[in-house]
mmCIF file of C-alpha atoms in Angstrom:
data_model
loop_
_atom_site.group_PDB
_atom_site.id
_atom_site.type_symbol
_atom_site.label_atom_id
_atom_site.label_comp_id
_atom_site.label_asym_id
_atom_site.label_seq_id
_atom_site.Cartn_x
_atom_site.Cartn_y
_atom_site.Cartn_z
ATOM 1 C CA GLY A 84 -8.284 -32.597 -9.602
ATOM 2 C CA ALA A 85 -5.539 -29.778 -8.629
ATOM 3 C CA GLY A 86 -5.898 -27.902 -5.258
ATOM 4 C CA VAL A 87 -5.313 -24.612 -4.564
ATOM 5 C CA SER A 88 -1.676 -23.605 -4.917
ATOM 6 C CA GLN A 89 0.566 -21.070 -3.768
ATOM 7 C CA THR A 90 4.043 -19.889 -4.638
ATOM 8 C CA PRO A 91 6.506 -19.655 -3.215
ATOM 9 C CA SER A 92 6.212 -21.987 -0.207
ATOM 10 C CA ASN A 93 8.953 -19.930 1.326
ATOM 11 C CA LYS A 94 10.084 -16.487 0.852
ATOM 12 C CA VAL A 95 12.693 -14.747 2.914
ATOM 13 C CA THR A 96 13.434 -11.166 2.419
ATOM 14 C CA GLU A 97 14.882 -8.096 4.176
ATOM 15 C CA LYS A 98 12.933 -5.405 5.895
ATOM 16 C CA GLY A 99 12.088 -2.722 3.503
ATOM 17 C CA LYS A 100 11.985 -4.832 0.172
ATOM 18 C CA TYR A 101 9.139 -5.627 -1.738
ATOM 19 C CA VAL A 102 7.472 -9.232 -2.132
ATOM 20 C CA GLU A 103 4.561 -10.821 -4.311
ATOM 21 C CA LEU A 104 2.949 -13.751 -3.338
ATOM 22 C CA ARG A 105 1.036 -15.915 -5.937
ATOM 23 C CA CYS A 106 -2.114 -18.037 -5.542
ATOM 24 C CA ASP A 107 -3.516 -20.293 -8.244
ATOM 25 C CA PRO A 108 -7.132 -21.260 -7.143
ATOM 26 C CA ILE A 109 -9.178 -24.231 -8.169
ATOM 27 C CA SER A 110 -10.407 -24.099 -11.845
ATOM 28 C CA GLY A 111 -13.733 -22.913 -12.063
ATOM 29 C CA HIS A 112 -13.834 -21.073 -8.453
ATOM 30 C CA THR A 113 -15.058 -17.379 -8.735
ATOM 31 C CA ALA A 114 -14.157 -16.350 -5.346
ATOM 32 C CA LEU A 115 -10.947 -16.081 -3.608
ATOM 33 C CA TYR A 116 -9.606 -15.293 -0.264
ATOM 34 C CA TRP A 117 -6.287 -14.136 1.350
ATOM 35 C CA TYR A 118 -5.689 -14.807 4.988
ATOM 36 C CA ARG A 119 -2.610 -14.412 7.438
ATOM 37 C CA GLN A 120 -1.468 -16.578 9.998
ATOM 38 C CA SER A 121 0.859 -15.643 12.757
ATOM 39 C CA LEU A 122 2.683 -17.938 14.935
ATOM 40 C CA GLY A 123 0.118 -19.441 17.320
ATOM 41 C CA GLN A 124 -2.966 -17.822 16.099
ATOM 42 C CA GLY A 125 -5.835 -18.659 13.772
ATOM 43 C CA PRO A 126 -6.073 -17.296 10.130
ATOM 44 C CA GLU A 127 -6.789 -13.591 9.775
ATOM 45 C CA PHE A 128 -8.818 -12.629 6.782
ATOM 46 C CA LEU A 129 -7.280 -10.078 4.344
ATOM 47 C CA ILE A 130 -9.078 -9.821 1.221
ATOM 48 C CA TYR A 131 -11.984 -11.483 -0.756
ATOM 49 C CA PHE A 132 -12.240 -11.580 -4.665
ATOM 50 C CA GLN A 133 -15.400 -12.203 -6.416
ATOM 51 C CA GLY A 134 -14.285 -12.556 -9.988
ATOM 52 C CA THR A 135 -11.798 -9.732 -10.877
ATOM 53 C CA GLY A 136 -13.142 -7.403 -8.328
ATOM 54 C CA ALA A 137 -12.141 -6.999 -4.581
ATOM 55 C CA ALA A 138 -15.627 -7.430 -2.852
ATOM 56 C CA ASP A 139 -14.096 -6.890 0.563
ATOM 57 C CA ASP A 140 -10.642 -5.749 1.601
ATOM 58 C CA SER A 141 -11.354 -4.795 4.874
ATOM 59 C CA GLY A 142 -8.599 -6.953 6.429
ATOM 60 C CA LEU A 143 -5.585 -5.337 4.696
ATOM 61 C CA PRO A 144 -3.756 -3.705 7.731
ATOM 62 C CA ASN A 145 -2.512 -0.827 5.877
ATOM 63 C CA ASP A 146 -1.721 0.570 2.619
ATOM 64 C CA ARG A 147 1.699 -1.309 2.208
ATOM 65 C CA PHE A 148 -0.569 -4.536 1.261
ATOM 66 C CA PHE A 149 -2.389 -4.613 -2.118
ATOM 67 C CA ALA A 150 -3.864 -7.880 -4.297
ATOM 68 C CA VAL A 151 -4.960 -8.042 -7.585
ATOM 69 C CA ARG A 152 -6.832 -10.598 -9.541
ATOM 70 C CA PRO A 153 -6.677 -9.373 -13.198
ATOM 71 C CA GLU A 154 -8.406 -12.102 -15.009
ATOM 72 C CA GLY A 155 -10.578 -13.555 -12.471
ATOM 73 C CA SER A 156 -8.242 -16.695 -11.712
ATOM 74 C CA VAL A 157 -4.611 -16.253 -10.322
ATOM 75 C CA SER A 158 -4.270 -13.789 -7.659
ATOM 76 C CA THR A 159 -1.026 -11.857 -6.586
ATOM 77 C CA LEU A 160 -0.832 -10.426 -2.860
ATOM 78 C CA LYS A 161 1.653 -7.482 -2.870
ATOM 79 C CA ILE A 162 3.498 -6.153 0.110
ATOM 80 C CA GLN A 163 5.474 -3.055 -0.227
ATOM 81 C CA ARG A 164 8.099 -2.297 2.436
ATOM 82 C CA THR A 165 8.239 -5.060 4.414
ATOM 83 C CA GLU A 166 8.572 -5.017 8.103
ATOM 84 C CA ARG A 167 9.261 -7.945 10.498
ATOM 85 C CA GLY A 168 5.863 -7.759 11.816
ATOM 86 C CA ASP A 169 4.711 -8.750 8.166
ATOM 87 C CA SER A 170 6.255 -12.314 8.869
ATOM 88 C CA ALA A 171 3.492 -14.786 8.887
ATOM 89 C CA VAL A 172 1.986 -17.792 6.813
ATOM 90 C CA TYR A 173 -0.108 -16.328 4.063
ATOM 91 C CA LEU A 174 -2.914 -18.484 3.168
ATOM 92 C CA CYS A 175 -5.168 -18.605 -0.085
ATOM 93 C CA ALA A 176 -8.462 -20.056 -0.456
ATOM 94 C CA SER A 177 -11.054 -20.437 -3.168
ATOM 95 C CA SER A 178 -14.817 -21.341 -3.354
ATOM 96 C CA LEU A 179 -17.453 -22.033 -5.912
ATOM 97 C CA GLY A 180 -19.240 -18.724 -5.766
ATOM 98 C CA GLY A 181 -19.035 -16.624 -2.504
ATOM 99 C CA SER A 182 -20.932 -18.701 -0.081
ATOM 100 C CA GLY A 183 -19.360 -22.153 -0.577
ATOM 101 C CA GLU A 184 -16.777 -24.122 1.348
ATOM 102 C CA GLN A 185 -13.324 -22.390 1.153
ATOM 103 C CA PHE A 186 -10.788 -24.896 -0.012
ATOM 104 C CA PHE A 187 -7.362 -23.518 1.397
ATOM 105 C CA GLY A 188 -3.874 -23.993 -0.432
ATOM 106 C CA PRO A 189 -0.709 -24.906 1.358
ATOM 107 C CA GLY A 190 0.249 -21.300 2.459
ATOM 108 C CA THR A 191 3.322 -18.968 1.709
ATOM 109 C CA ARG A 192 5.613 -18.679 4.757
ATOM 110 C CA LEU A 193 7.152 -15.164 4.489
ATOM 111 C CA THR A 194 10.011 -14.219 6.966
ATOM 112 C CA VAL A 195 10.975 -10.687 7.185
ATOM 113 C CA LEU A 196 14.765 -10.250 8.536
ATOM 114 C CA ALA B 1283 -15.200 -9.361 22.647
ATOM 115 C CA GLN B 1284 -13.500 -12.252 20.673
ATOM 116 C CA LYS B 1285 -15.983 -13.463 18.091
ATOM 117 C CA ILE B 1286 -14.651 -16.922 18.288
ATOM 118 C CA THR B 1287 -13.361 -18.505 21.599
ATOM 119 C CA GLN B 1288 -11.706 -21.672 21.702
ATOM 120 C CA THR B 1289 -10.511 -22.280 25.352
ATOM 121 C CA GLN B 1290 -8.511 -25.478 25.025
ATOM 122 C CA PRO B 1291 -4.897 -24.704 23.781
ATOM 123 C CA GLY B 1292 -3.937 -28.287 23.944
ATOM 124 C CA MET B 1293 -5.639 -31.625 24.405
ATOM 125 C CA PHE B 1294 -3.972 -35.088 24.778
ATOM 126 C CA VAL B 1295 -6.477 -38.131 24.242
ATOM 127 C CA GLN B 1296 -5.880 -41.745 24.189
ATOM 128 C CA GLU B 1297 -6.600 -43.596 20.848
ATOM 129 C CA LYS B 1298 -9.843 -44.926 19.983
ATOM 130 C CA GLU B 1299 -11.544 -42.549 22.679
ATOM 131 C CA ALA B 1300 -13.967 -39.963 21.606
ATOM 132 C CA VAL B 1301 -12.861 -36.257 21.966
ATOM 133 C CA THR B 1302 -14.911 -32.778 22.239
ATOM 134 C CA LEU B 1303 -13.215 -29.863 21.328
ATOM 135 C CA ASP B 1304 -15.033 -26.669 22.496
ATOM 136 C CA CYS B 1305 -16.043 -23.540 20.666
ATOM 137 C CA THR B 1306 -18.252 -20.765 21.541
ATOM 138 C CA TYR B 1307 -18.937 -17.713 19.531
ATOM 139 C CA ASP B 1308 -20.172 -14.206 19.692
ATOM 140 C CA THR B 1309 -22.626 -12.721 17.161
ATOM 141 C CA SER B 1310 -25.596 -10.376 16.761
ATOM 142 C CA ASP B 1311 -26.627 -11.900 13.458
ATOM 143 C CA GLN B 1312 -29.590 -14.276 13.161
ATOM 144 C CA SER B 1313 -27.747 -15.633 9.931
ATOM 145 C CA TYR B 1314 -24.379 -17.326 10.333
ATOM 146 C CA GLY B 1315 -22.309 -20.279 9.626
ATOM 147 C CA LEU B 1316 -20.058 -22.377 11.798
ATOM 148 C CA PHE B 1317 -17.068 -24.475 10.614
ATOM 149 C CA TRP B 1318 -14.453 -26.790 11.786
ATOM 150 C CA TYR B 1319 -10.893 -26.817 10.002
ATOM 151 C CA LYS B 1320 -8.070 -29.416 10.780
ATOM 152 C CA GLN B 1321 -4.603 -27.957 10.111
ATOM 153 C CA PRO B 1322 -1.826 -30.636 10.286
ATOM 154 C CA SER B 1323 1.782 -30.001 10.629
ATOM 155 C CA SER B 1324 2.106 -29.733 6.917
ATOM 156 C CA GLY B 1325 0.107 -26.237 7.371
ATOM 157 C CA GLU B 1326 -2.877 -27.009 4.865
ATOM 158 C CA MET B 1327 -6.370 -26.249 6.228
ATOM 159 C CA ILE B 1328 -8.952 -28.885 5.735
ATOM 160 C CA PHE B 1329 -12.628 -28.417 5.987
ATOM 161 C CA LEU B 1330 -14.229 -30.845 8.130
ATOM 162 C CA ILE B 1331 -17.768 -29.748 9.047
ATOM 163 C CA TYR B 1332 -20.290 -27.003 8.685
ATOM 164 C CA GLN B 1333 -23.309 -26.002 10.611
ATOM 165 C CA GLY B 1334 -25.749 -23.121 9.635
ATOM 166 C CA SER B 1335 -27.514 -21.081 12.070
ATOM 167 C CA TYR B 1336 -30.696 -22.055 10.918
ATOM 168 C CA ASP B 1337 -29.963 -25.905 10.725
ATOM 169 C CA GLU B 1338 -32.103 -27.741 13.315
ATOM 170 C CA GLN B 1339 -30.137 -30.857 13.360
ATOM 171 C CA ASN B 1340 -26.444 -31.095 14.476
ATOM 172 C CA ALA B 1341 -24.221 -31.459 11.370
ATOM 173 C CA THR B 1342 -22.489 -34.904 11.021
ATOM 174 C CA GLU B 1343 -19.641 -36.071 8.822
ATOM 175 C CA GLY B 1344 -18.341 -39.563 9.291
ATOM 176 C CA ARG B 1345 -16.354 -39.594 12.372
ATOM 177 C CA TYR B 1346 -17.007 -35.697 12.956
ATOM 178 C CA SER B 1347 -20.306 -34.187 14.709
ATOM 179 C CA LEU B 1348 -21.008 -30.648 15.584
ATOM 180 C CA ASN B 1349 -22.961 -30.292 18.778
ATOM 181 C CA PHE B 1350 -24.687 -26.786 18.315
ATOM 182 C CA GLN B 1351 -26.343 -25.460 21.124
ATOM 183 C CA LYS B 1352 -27.645 -21.979 19.820
ATOM 184 C CA ALA B 1353 -28.981 -20.493 23.146
ATOM 185 C CA ARG B 1354 -25.445 -21.199 24.428
ATOM 186 C CA LYS B 1355 -23.637 -19.849 21.327
ATOM 187 C CA SER B 1356 -21.507 -23.023 21.479
ATOM 188 C CA ALA B 1357 -20.426 -25.212 18.552
ATOM 189 C CA ASN B 1358 -18.350 -27.899 19.657
ATOM 190 C CA LEU B 1359 -16.593 -30.425 17.442
ATOM 191 C CA VAL B 1360 -16.851 -34.203 18.473
ATOM 192 C CA ILE B 1361 -14.545 -36.745 17.059
ATOM 193 C CA SER B 1362 -15.500 -40.322 17.754
ATOM 194 C CA ALA B 1363 -13.083 -43.013 17.730
ATOM 195 C CA SER B 1364 -9.964 -41.283 17.400
ATOM 196 C CA GLN B 1365 -6.784 -42.115 15.400
ATOM 197 C CA LEU B 1366 -3.317 -41.323 15.280
ATOM 198 C CA GLY B 1367 -3.910 -39.205 12.257
ATOM 199 C CA ASP B 1368 -6.268 -36.847 13.876
ATOM 200 C CA SER B 1369 -3.212 -35.367 15.658
ATOM 201 C CA ALA B 1370 -3.314 -31.729 14.658
ATOM 202 C CA MET B 1371 -4.539 -28.181 15.303
ATOM 203 C CA TYR B 1372 -8.273 -27.663 15.096
ATOM 204 C CA PHE B 1373 -9.832 -24.207 14.077
ATOM 205 C CA CYS B 1374 -13.372 -23.228 14.910
ATOM 206 C CA ALA B 1375 -14.534 -20.362 12.496
ATOM 207 C CA MET B 1376 -17.812 -18.334 11.987
ATOM 208 C CA ARG B 1377 -19.143 -16.506 8.586
ATOM 209 C CA GLU B 1378 -21.589 -13.941 9.552
ATOM 210 C CA TRP B 1379 -24.234 -12.793 6.791
ATOM 211 C CA GLY B 1380 -26.623 -10.404 8.965
ATOM 212 C CA PHE B 1381 -28.352 -8.484 6.228
ATOM 213 C CA ASN B 1382 -25.262 -8.455 3.991
ATOM 214 C CA PHE B 1383 -24.982 -11.722 2.094
ATOM 215 C CA GLY B 1384 -21.895 -10.276 0.708
ATOM 216 C CA ASN B 1385 -19.847 -11.028 3.713
ATOM 217 C CA GLU B 1386 -18.109 -14.027 2.955
ATOM 218 C CA LYS B 1387 -14.850 -13.790 5.144
ATOM 219 C CA LEU B 1388 -14.178 -16.248 8.063
ATOM 220 C CA THR B 1389 -13.313 -15.414 11.498
ATOM 221 C CA PHE B 1390 -11.406 -17.834 13.036
ATOM 222 C CA GLY B 1391 -10.686 -18.922 16.705
ATOM 223 C CA THR B 1392 -7.188 -19.230 18.071
ATOM 224 C CA GLY B 1393 -7.256 -23.138 17.887
ATOM 225 C CA THR B 1394 -6.591 -26.042 19.897
ATOM 226 C CA ARG B 1395 -3.712 -28.644 19.628
ATOM 227 C CA LEU B 1396 -4.958 -32.111 19.820
ATOM 228 C CA THR B 1397 -2.469 -34.911 20.428
ATOM 229 C CA ILE B 1398 -3.612 -38.476 20.154
ATOM 230 C CA ILE B 1399 -1.713 -41.077 22.398
ATOM 231 C CA PRO B 1400 -1.241 -44.564 21.075
#
């Protein structure tokens, strides 16, 4: 079956621009997670959705970052006024319920020039 | 303090040998889970093995086993009979529940780059 997919695979933008990153979880998975992985580091948690609601957004670095999951399936991570420090790979994961194994997507590599 | 510590930034191992990747963790919770993920150059995180804090037996999955030493707060990954395809980054991660079973985020270490030599 289809795994977690993320689009685009690569995104290059200029400082100050707005970007949207999309995640399609595995069908039927109610839990969805966003992580950010900087070069040479492990992934860092950003936000976790259970259904349509954000159950934990404690990892969002500041108010330029926002994520939605309006129908409990696809999620979009939105970054306003991008900064060079936002450059990283953004990983999405999903799981059956909140405590199941997390399946990761291939990531979106964001480069802010 | 770091919640997950992986002290080996890189390792080189001869094909067919066993390899141990170190992981120590820091938590005051009684309920937690420990995970190992593999990240090949393609970038996707692949789940390998899980150990719950209350599991009395060490977890095993095929060639992977987790050497869980609760008192030492270590959860080392052992790969037996290494193969060329095992070359990748390996991350140890923890999920803490404590009294909050809604805490589902994973905290990752900085990883170990494993290279298998033919």
